[in-house]
XYZ file of C-alpha atoms in Angstrom:
584
model
C -216.943 -38.153 210.227
C -218.807 -34.874 210.418
C -220.409 -33.911 213.709
C -223.859 -34.429 212.197
C -222.919 -38.007 211.256
C -223.433 -38.987 214.898
C -226.540 -40.024 216.792
C -227.117 -39.984 220.543
C -228.106 -42.808 222.853
C -228.221 -42.445 226.619
C -229.703 -43.491 229.945
C -230.248 -40.030 231.510
C -226.980 -40.303 233.391
C -224.520 -40.587 230.530
C -224.573 -40.752 226.736
C -222.797 -42.277 223.741
C -222.328 -40.986 220.206
C -222.780 -43.585 217.452
C -221.442 -42.730 213.997
C -222.916 -43.480 210.594
C -220.123 -46.014 210.138
C -221.416 -48.021 213.104
C -218.704 -46.866 215.504
C -219.265 -45.665 219.066
C -216.660 -42.881 219.210
C -217.641 -41.172 222.466
C -218.821 -42.624 225.766
C -218.229 -41.262 229.272
C -219.073 -43.474 232.245
C -220.622 -43.470 234.751
C -221.695 -39.793 234.299
C -221.864 -37.272 231.478
C -218.756 -35.559 232.857
C -216.752 -38.719 233.644
C -213.574 -39.567 231.696
C -214.356 -41.167 228.339
C -213.678 -44.855 227.687
C -214.209 -44.295 223.936
C -212.613 -41.014 222.814
C -211.872 -41.389 219.099
C -214.174 -38.401 218.552
C -211.404 -36.153 219.886
C -208.405 -38.240 218.855
C -207.879 -41.308 216.714
C -208.460 -45.068 216.854
C -205.841 -45.498 219.556
C -208.033 -43.459 221.934
C -210.854 -46.006 221.919
C -213.931 -46.917 219.860
C -216.352 -49.772 219.179
C -217.351 -50.472 215.584
C -220.092 -52.935 214.594
C -221.019 -53.124 210.903
C -221.115 -55.414 207.857
C -217.717 -56.358 206.439
C -216.554 -53.932 203.767
C -219.513 -51.534 204.082
C -218.931 -47.936 205.200
C -222.423 -46.447 205.284
C -225.905 -47.774 206.064
C -228.898 -47.355 203.778
C -230.848 -45.597 206.536
C -231.035 -45.016 210.261
C -233.656 -43.583 212.576
C -234.837 -43.713 216.140
C -237.630 -46.153 216.825
C -240.667 -43.868 216.962
C -240.829 -41.715 220.104
C -237.775 -43.351 221.716
C -234.020 -42.974 222.065
C -233.475 -46.453 220.586
C -231.350 -46.098 217.448
C -231.968 -48.446 214.499
C -229.429 -48.567 211.668
C -230.169 -50.658 208.561
C -227.339 -52.009 206.416
C -227.677 -53.602 202.970
C -225.111 -55.888 201.358
C -225.059 -58.019 198.213
C -226.177 -61.038 200.236
C -228.731 -59.605 202.645
C -229.734 -56.886 205.105
C -229.300 -56.392 208.856
C -230.406 -53.913 211.460
C -228.164 -52.781 214.339
C -230.082 -51.599 217.408
C -228.192 -49.314 219.816
C -229.477 -48.097 223.176
C -228.642 -47.561 226.829
C -231.330 -49.022 229.101
C -232.599 -47.189 232.204
C -229.842 -47.400 234.791
C -230.005 -50.379 237.143
C -226.986 -51.256 239.292
C -224.493 -50.302 236.569
C -224.547 -48.420 233.247
C -224.936 -50.595 230.146
C -224.523 -49.974 226.435
C -226.403 -52.551 224.356
C -225.917 -53.336 220.657
C -228.079 -55.979 218.939
C -227.538 -57.222 215.378
C -230.798 -58.429 213.826
C -230.892 -60.267 210.481
C -233.564 -58.881 208.138
C -232.988 -60.884 204.942
C -230.481 -63.317 203.449
C -227.163 -63.582 205.260
C -224.703 -60.811 206.132
C -221.058 -61.106 207.144
C -220.505 -58.818 210.143
C -217.394 -57.465 211.859
C -216.866 -55.846 215.214
C -213.779 -54.232 216.689
C -213.517 -52.777 220.177
C -210.688 -50.805 221.762
C -211.314 -49.853 225.375
C -209.273 -46.856 226.565
C -209.926 -45.302 229.960
C -209.246 -41.690 231.019
C -209.999 -40.056 227.640
C -207.935 -42.549 225.645
C -204.823 -42.450 227.806
C -205.058 -45.735 229.759
C -204.823 -49.095 227.971
C -206.595 -51.504 230.340
C -205.609 -55.006 231.344
C -208.056 -57.386 229.640
C -208.697 -61.013 230.530
C -211.333 -63.629 229.830
C -213.584 -64.690 232.716
C -216.501 -67.125 232.455
C -216.546 -66.675 228.696
C -216.710 -62.868 228.847
C -214.146 -60.063 228.586
C -213.160 -58.117 231.671
C -211.113 -54.907 231.272
C -209.659 -53.048 234.232
C -207.535 -49.915 234.595
C -207.302 -47.810 237.742
C -210.808 -46.986 239.026
C -212.558 -48.238 235.882
C -213.750 -51.722 235.022
C -215.755 -52.998 232.055
C -217.421 -56.299 231.240
C -218.272 -57.214 227.651
C -220.900 -59.900 227.175
C -220.746 -60.905 223.535
C -222.975 -63.172 221.484
C -219.909 -64.278 219.500
C -216.300 -64.995 220.581
C -214.002 -61.954 220.612
C -210.331 -62.485 219.703
C -207.658 -60.301 221.277
C -204.469 -58.952 219.782
C -202.608 -55.667 219.346
C -204.544 -54.081 222.257
C -207.925 -54.600 220.603
C -210.610 -57.284 220.298
C -212.325 -58.400 217.104
C -214.903 -60.822 215.811
C -216.203 -61.848 212.397
C -219.569 -63.611 212.243
C -222.548 -64.206 209.972
C -226.138 -63.233 210.710
C -229.118 -64.802 208.932
C -232.674 -63.504 208.593
C -234.507 -63.682 211.915
C -231.316 -64.125 213.951
C -230.304 -61.787 216.775
C -226.762 -61.384 218.115
C -226.492 -59.171 221.238
C -223.531 -57.356 222.785
C -223.577 -55.702 226.216
C -220.902 -53.297 227.477
C -221.164 -52.773 231.273
C -219.093 -50.361 233.388
C -218.592 -50.549 237.142
C -216.018 -49.318 239.683
C -213.003 -51.614 239.604
C -213.136 -52.257 243.358
C -216.698 -53.570 243.193
C -217.783 -57.172 242.428
C -218.911 -58.125 238.944
C -222.440 -56.757 238.327
C -225.307 -59.052 237.441
C -225.620 -59.290 233.651
C -228.764 -57.909 232.042
C -230.983 -59.566 229.430
C -230.505 -57.322 226.363
C -233.829 -58.218 224.720
C -235.800 -57.604 227.901
C -234.009 -54.292 228.334
C -234.843 -53.327 224.756
C -238.532 -53.795 225.503
C -238.251 -51.922 228.819
C -236.348 -49.007 227.271
C -238.864 -48.703 224.438
C -241.793 -48.697 226.874
C -240.145 -46.088 229.081
C -239.616 -43.609 226.247
C -243.034 -44.197 224.691
C -244.715 -43.594 228.049
C -242.734 -40.399 228.591
C -243.554 -39.030 225.140
C -247.257 -39.834 225.654
C -247.372 -37.048 228.257
C -246.438 -34.393 225.686
C -249.062 -31.654 225.236
C -247.701 -30.261 221.970
C -250.216 -30.589 219.122
C -248.856 -28.043 216.659
C -247.545 -27.962 213.135
C -244.078 -29.457 213.721
C -244.612 -32.484 216.002
C -241.698 -34.587 214.754
C -239.073 -31.881 215.352
C -240.543 -30.792 218.689
C -240.890 -34.316 220.106
C -237.368 -35.269 219.026
C -236.045 -32.121 220.710
C -237.965 -32.910 223.894
C -236.521 -36.434 223.944
C -233.043 -34.968 223.457
C -233.497 -32.568 226.380
C -234.745 -35.407 228.553
C -231.712 -37.469 227.526
C -229.440 -34.625 228.682
C -231.041 -34.650 232.139
C -229.051 -36.278 234.922
C -231.886 -38.264 236.459
C -230.489 -38.826 239.989
C -230.352 -35.088 240.720
C -232.516 -33.334 238.108
C -229.558 -31.375 236.721
C -229.500 -30.728 232.963
C -226.234 -30.674 230.994
C -225.683 -28.300 228.091
C -224.373 -31.043 225.776
C -223.022 -34.584 225.853
C -219.540 -33.655 224.612
C -216.506 -31.523 225.234
C -214.245 -29.611 222.843
C -216.125 -30.068 219.579
C -214.931 -26.874 217.884
C -216.895 -23.750 217.060
C -214.349 -23.203 214.300
C -212.524 -26.139 212.669
C -208.876 -26.043 213.669
C -209.502 -23.216 216.142
C -209.251 -22.808 219.913
C -212.919 -22.207 220.734
C -213.318 -25.670 222.216
C -215.187 -25.919 225.526
C -216.520 -28.570 227.884
C -220.332 -28.449 227.938
C -221.012 -31.512 230.108
C -222.150 -29.365 233.026
C -225.314 -27.645 234.200
C -225.543 -23.979 233.208
C -228.269 -22.189 235.156
C -229.240 -20.339 231.978
C -229.510 -23.398 229.748
C -231.193 -25.465 232.427
C -233.724 -22.727 233.197
C -234.610 -22.457 229.523
C -234.825 -26.256 229.273
C -237.233 -26.146 232.178
C -239.389 -23.628 230.326
C -239.420 -25.747 227.154
C -240.400 -28.856 229.117
C -243.110 -27.234 231.241
C -244.605 -25.546 228.187
C -244.919 -29.006 226.657
C -246.553 -30.599 229.697
C -243.615 -31.927 231.722
C -244.206 -30.493 235.193
C -242.485 -33.341 237.076
C -239.145 -32.426 235.481
C -239.657 -28.839 236.623
C -239.982 -29.935 240.223
C -236.864 -32.113 239.990
C -234.847 -29.246 238.520
C -236.052 -26.818 241.187
C -234.875 -29.257 243.858
C -231.488 -29.548 242.094
C -231.278 -25.751 241.901
C -231.933 -25.291 245.602
C -229.189 -27.759 246.487
C -226.719 -26.320 243.992
C -227.065 -22.649 244.972
C -227.515 -23.216 248.710
C -225.253 -20.883 250.666
C -224.438 -17.201 250.309
C -226.160 -15.524 247.318
C -222.887 -13.882 246.321
C -221.394 -17.349 245.787
C -223.936 -18.311 243.114
C -222.183 -19.715 240.040
C -222.940 -19.676 236.335
C -222.631 -23.457 236.085
C -222.336 -26.500 238.303
C -221.599 -30.194 238.029
C -224.512 -32.571 237.556
C -224.713 -33.158 241.321
C -224.149 -29.478 242.140
C -220.332 -29.540 242.263
C -218.771 -26.079 242.249
C -215.107 -26.719 241.505
C -214.812 -27.414 237.768
C -211.172 -26.596 236.992
C -210.372 -26.172 233.321
C -207.606 -28.488 232.083
C -206.106 -29.307 228.684
C -205.586 -32.913 227.517
C -202.436 -32.703 225.423
C -202.489 -36.355 224.326
C -205.654 -35.800 222.247
C -205.222 -34.088 218.896
C -208.752 -32.681 218.902
C -211.620 -33.062 216.474
C -210.124 -32.343 213.028
C -206.987 -31.039 214.775
C -208.891 -28.450 216.811
C -206.757 -27.896 219.887
C -206.732 -27.678 222.824
C -209.057 -30.393 224.106
C -210.433 -29.088 227.387
C -212.174 -30.650 230.365
C -213.719 -28.536 233.087
C -214.859 -24.995 232.393
C -213.349 -21.756 233.667
C -216.603 -19.898 233.050
C -217.781 -21.267 236.410
C -216.028 -18.333 238.061
C -217.502 -15.614 235.848
C -220.120 -12.994 236.689
C -223.076 -13.315 234.313
C -225.956 -11.171 235.486
C -228.443 -12.498 232.937
C -228.745 -15.856 234.729
C -230.798 -14.265 237.515
C -233.498 -13.247 235.082
C -233.526 -16.625 233.375
C -233.831 -18.548 236.638
C -236.551 -16.331 238.124
C -238.492 -16.324 234.854
C -238.281 -20.115 234.502
C -239.582 -20.646 238.029
C -242.354 -18.104 237.462
C -243.411 -19.743 234.187
C -243.285 -23.232 235.762
C -245.573 -22.060 238.555
C -247.958 -20.656 235.930
C -247.902 -24.048 234.201
C -248.877 -25.862 237.386
C -245.703 -26.601 239.372
C -246.675 -26.607 243.086
C -245.378 -23.719 245.251
C -242.422 -24.223 247.574
C -241.788 -21.882 250.517
C -238.107 -22.817 250.757
C -237.575 -22.024 247.068
C -239.274 -18.639 247.420
C -237.159 -17.737 250.448
C -233.960 -18.615 248.625
C -234.925 -16.753 245.455
C -235.677 -13.666 247.543
C -232.149 -13.815 248.983
C -230.691 -14.195 245.489
C -232.757 -11.196 244.403
C -231.235 -9.121 247.193
C -227.802 -9.812 245.710
C -228.984 -8.784 242.246
C -230.483 -5.550 243.597
C -227.036 -4.589 244.892
C -225.051 -5.759 241.852
C -227.119 -5.392 238.673
C -225.220 -2.253 237.658
C -221.815 -3.992 237.551
C -220.122 -4.934 234.255
C -220.033 -8.678 233.622
C -218.902 -11.379 231.189
C -222.421 -11.701 229.824
C -224.406 -14.387 228.049
C -221.534 -15.314 225.740
C -219.009 -15.863 228.560
C -216.441 -13.515 227.074
C -212.836 -13.982 228.082
C -212.024 -10.339 227.449
C -212.731 -7.394 229.785
C -216.088 -7.159 231.531
C -218.631 -4.808 229.969
C -222.075 -3.418 230.621
C -223.822 -5.831 228.258
C -227.308 -4.678 227.341
C -228.701 -8.212 227.372
C -227.444 -8.707 230.932
C -229.260 -5.547 232.059
C -232.432 -6.571 230.230
C -232.421 -9.912 232.026
C -231.852 -8.157 235.366
C -235.028 -6.240 234.494
C -236.734 -9.583 233.821
C -235.763 -10.794 237.297
C -237.334 -7.730 238.931
C -240.407 -7.897 236.695
C -241.067 -11.579 237.392
C -240.616 -11.098 241.141
C -243.314 -8.435 240.972
C -245.562 -10.769 239.003
C -245.064 -13.611 241.474
C -246.324 -11.324 244.253
C -249.206 -9.867 242.260
C -250.331 -12.980 240.395
C -249.240 -15.900 242.578
C -249.900 -14.338 246.007
C -246.375 -14.472 247.369
C -245.145 -11.847 249.833
C -242.170 -9.589 249.191
C -241.060 -5.943 248.847
C -243.013 -5.444 245.658
C -242.747 -1.631 245.594
C -238.959 -1.876 245.902
C -238.845 -4.377 243.049
C -241.083 -2.146 240.924
C -238.725 0.769 241.504
C -235.733 -1.403 240.560
C -237.523 -2.565 237.432
C -238.198 1.032 236.378
C -234.632 2.141 237.133
C -233.079 -0.651 235.033
C -235.507 -0.013 232.181
C -234.712 3.674 232.056
C -230.952 3.109 232.129
C -231.019 0.514 229.337
C -233.110 2.760 227.111
C -230.756 5.676 227.780
C -227.337 3.987 227.633
C -227.966 0.896 225.531
C -229.760 2.464 222.557
C -228.108 4.193 219.602
C -230.652 6.777 218.363
C -228.584 7.602 215.277
C -228.842 4.027 214.021
C -232.187 3.235 215.617
C -230.978 0.078 217.366
C -229.937 -1.229 220.751
C -226.245 -2.135 220.956
C -224.185 -4.921 222.474
C -223.000 -2.886 225.463
C -223.221 0.636 226.797
C -221.394 3.035 224.503
C -220.590 0.463 221.808
C -221.702 0.436 218.180
C -221.648 -3.342 217.776
C -224.782 -5.430 217.555
C -225.519 -8.627 219.446
C -228.077 -11.293 218.547
C -229.024 -11.507 222.237
C -230.811 -8.164 221.744
C -233.524 -10.147 219.953
C -234.634 -11.193 223.442
C -235.913 -7.661 224.137
C -239.415 -8.242 222.695
C -239.412 -11.968 223.561
C -239.052 -11.325 227.307
C -241.408 -8.342 227.229
C -238.900 -5.564 227.918
C -240.525 -3.511 225.136
C -243.592 -4.238 223.005
C -242.920 -5.698 219.543
C -244.349 -2.656 217.733
C -241.995 -0.237 219.488
C -239.835 1.428 216.787
C -236.715 0.662 218.833
C -237.557 -3.053 218.730
C -238.298 -3.036 215.000
C -235.085 -1.112 214.344
C -233.029 -3.569 216.387
C -234.516 -6.638 214.690
C -233.956 -5.174 211.245
C -230.392 -4.078 212.080
C -229.486 -7.579 213.270
C -231.083 -9.082 210.177
C -229.098 -6.679 208.018
C -225.705 -6.801 209.747
C -225.375 -10.146 211.527
C -226.846 -12.555 208.978
C -224.516 -14.695 206.866
C -226.143 -16.860 204.205
C -229.458 -16.605 206.028
C -228.187 -17.487 209.517
C -227.439 -15.189 212.449
C -224.033 -14.663 214.051
C -223.823 -13.920 217.784
C -221.917 -10.652 217.230
C -219.339 -9.298 214.775
C -215.885 -10.827 215.123
C -213.087 -8.591 213.919
C -209.737 -7.243 215.057
C -211.341 -3.982 216.193
C -214.047 -5.823 218.180
C -212.144 -8.314 220.320
C -215.068 -8.544 222.705
C -214.534 -12.184 223.616
C -210.765 -12.087 223.916
C -210.237 -15.074 221.595
C -208.708 -15.428 218.131
C -210.436 -16.853 215.073
C -213.986 -17.008 213.850
C -216.948 -19.279 214.498
C -220.094 -20.608 212.876
C -223.592 -19.201 213.157
C -224.961 -19.866 216.643
C -228.209 -21.699 215.893
C -230.174 -20.362 218.871
C -229.705 -16.829 217.497
C -231.493 -17.722 214.268
C -234.363 -19.221 216.263
C -234.564 -15.936 218.206
C -234.755 -14.015 214.951
C -237.622 -16.214 213.766
C -239.533 -15.436 216.969
C -238.785 -11.718 216.734
C -239.820 -11.543 213.068
C -243.163 -13.106 213.933
C -243.637 -10.640 216.777
C -243.073 -7.590 214.570
C -245.619 -8.861 212.045
C -243.453 -10.728 209.536
C -244.896 -14.168 210.156
C -244.197 -15.590 206.692
C -240.511 -14.653 206.987
C -240.439 -16.155 210.477
C -241.892 -19.487 209.355
C -239.547 -19.627 206.351
C -236.514 -19.092 208.598
C -237.759 -21.643 211.130
C -238.272 -24.292 208.489
C -234.838 -23.592 207.060
C -233.419 -24.228 210.538
C -235.358 -27.491 210.805
C -233.726 -28.570 207.551
C -230.316 -28.225 209.226
C -231.028 -31.027 211.703
C -229.210 -34.239 210.899
C -230.866 -37.424 209.675
C -232.087 -38.281 213.195
C -233.258 -34.772 214.091
C -230.281 -33.530 216.140
C -228.550 -30.141 216.208
C -225.179 -29.048 217.474
C -224.386 -25.579 218.807
C -223.492 -23.841 215.544
C -223.658 -24.210 211.780
C -221.106 -23.163 209.166
C -223.078 -22.018 206.110
C -219.925 -21.901 203.984
C -218.949 -25.517 204.715
C -222.591 -26.618 205.099
C -221.917 -28.567 208.269
C -222.617 -28.467 211.999
C -220.071 -27.169 214.505
C -219.719 -27.145 218.273
C -220.769 -29.521 221.015
C -223.441 -32.062 220.186
C -226.285 -32.446 220.638
C -226.698 -28.970 222.068
C -229.523 -28.370 224.535
C -229.568 -24.630 223.740
C -230.361 -25.301 220.068
C -233.156 -27.767 220.845
C -234.599 -25.507 223.564
C -235.079 -22.694 221.103
C -236.392 -25.003 218.400
C -239.191 -25.925 220.816
C -239.774 -22.371 222.017
C -239.919 -21.043 218.465
C -242.373 -23.743 217.408
C -244.588 -22.821 220.361
C -244.288 -19.100 219.577
C -245.241 -19.603 215.923
C -248.377 -21.630 216.644
């Protein structure tokens, strides 16, 4: 199936992807970054899946989330009747649960289910036995209980059932994970948990302050961001998956099941701007734990509990999504220098305070220490926003965001009554601004460039007016926006930067799709320079790229007309929300 054929369900600690064919092809337990027990998404049937659908039917007639929830409802029609399959993960109790309920709508429908449990990303075939009428699978540290409303028959390292559902009937299935050394967890009541899960999401959405023109897209994006939050710590993962390719058959396959400071800071801004201050406080607490220590040891990304060692490994037994190898877990970018993250973090905390997040003396003291490191290191080359694997450069966007850090520190002192060396920060702000305008601007072409001395463009330059580095009517801003629109757009969508043999900026072979966040940035920038109609048209075209349940991956291939990259991608939904707010 295509990436956009999947829908997300989750419990704010982990998540599953459910395909249009009724198959759960990806599920990591007990955390987002745990080994998968269903990994067909990155391999084949032998790597684990769980299909539940009418016999002989490949596609449903429709599916949607129950309004304002993360409860997925898929309706199937056959010659003899109709059924609805309800998929969800209830709020975590003692153990994580995945619940699937078949509900008869009319007539009778012959149903089939097949489940293949495979631990450790499809590598371990567990030992399965029947206990008290239920299935118990165990392999190494992992253990699963399956409570089924119909008998499951084993054979050939899989379990199957065929059954009939009549109108008004409900047949539940519950998949429960727990550590193999622990006793069997208490079973849950699936119907009670359905009601509880629905109430929880409806209550959360009721706090949303957005009242603009695109409520359906904005609310669905907010729910998605909340679903990507690791509730025990407040950390926010970039996506629920690893190694979904940025180019089919290529090597640009990365693990996004971790907490990038940049992505999380921007998620924080999207949530606080929509009325979710409590989440801001939880993320700030996570941040303080994660970065505690020497400022020079601050990382680009962390594990959901603040882990720092995230070694990058390749899983050679998985063939990759549509043969896109290698499949990677862990992420080597954790050791990179990316100077832009300082600006994003400081700006997010500043904006959250403006939105009503209470002050915290410990947070201010730590951010001041981090700022001292930036003051001494802002002029170094780095790997930049795009985490290049080629040589470090003086990326203009990185310098602009260092300016943002200094600017927001000044504003915190002047507007929010904090104490700090404001004159020193003002001088730093002015020094960075002058250098960027001198070394990062090409006067012959009338545009800022990707890095000092280069001629290439970079979609990240669209942030210049958005963050307030220069006013939107500055000719240098207008020239940059128009140059990006002219040179980086492909079929109406924006590439991150030009990829060619003479511009091996990222050190990787092959191409990629259009990075969706970049097109959202262009929509914001177009509105700021006075082209509001063009901005709205681009934004609505981007909304049309969401799948049938409102989700976006990282990139889009306009030639193949399909989504690419990890899914669902927080970065895409963040900028959907921010663009909607900017266009109101």
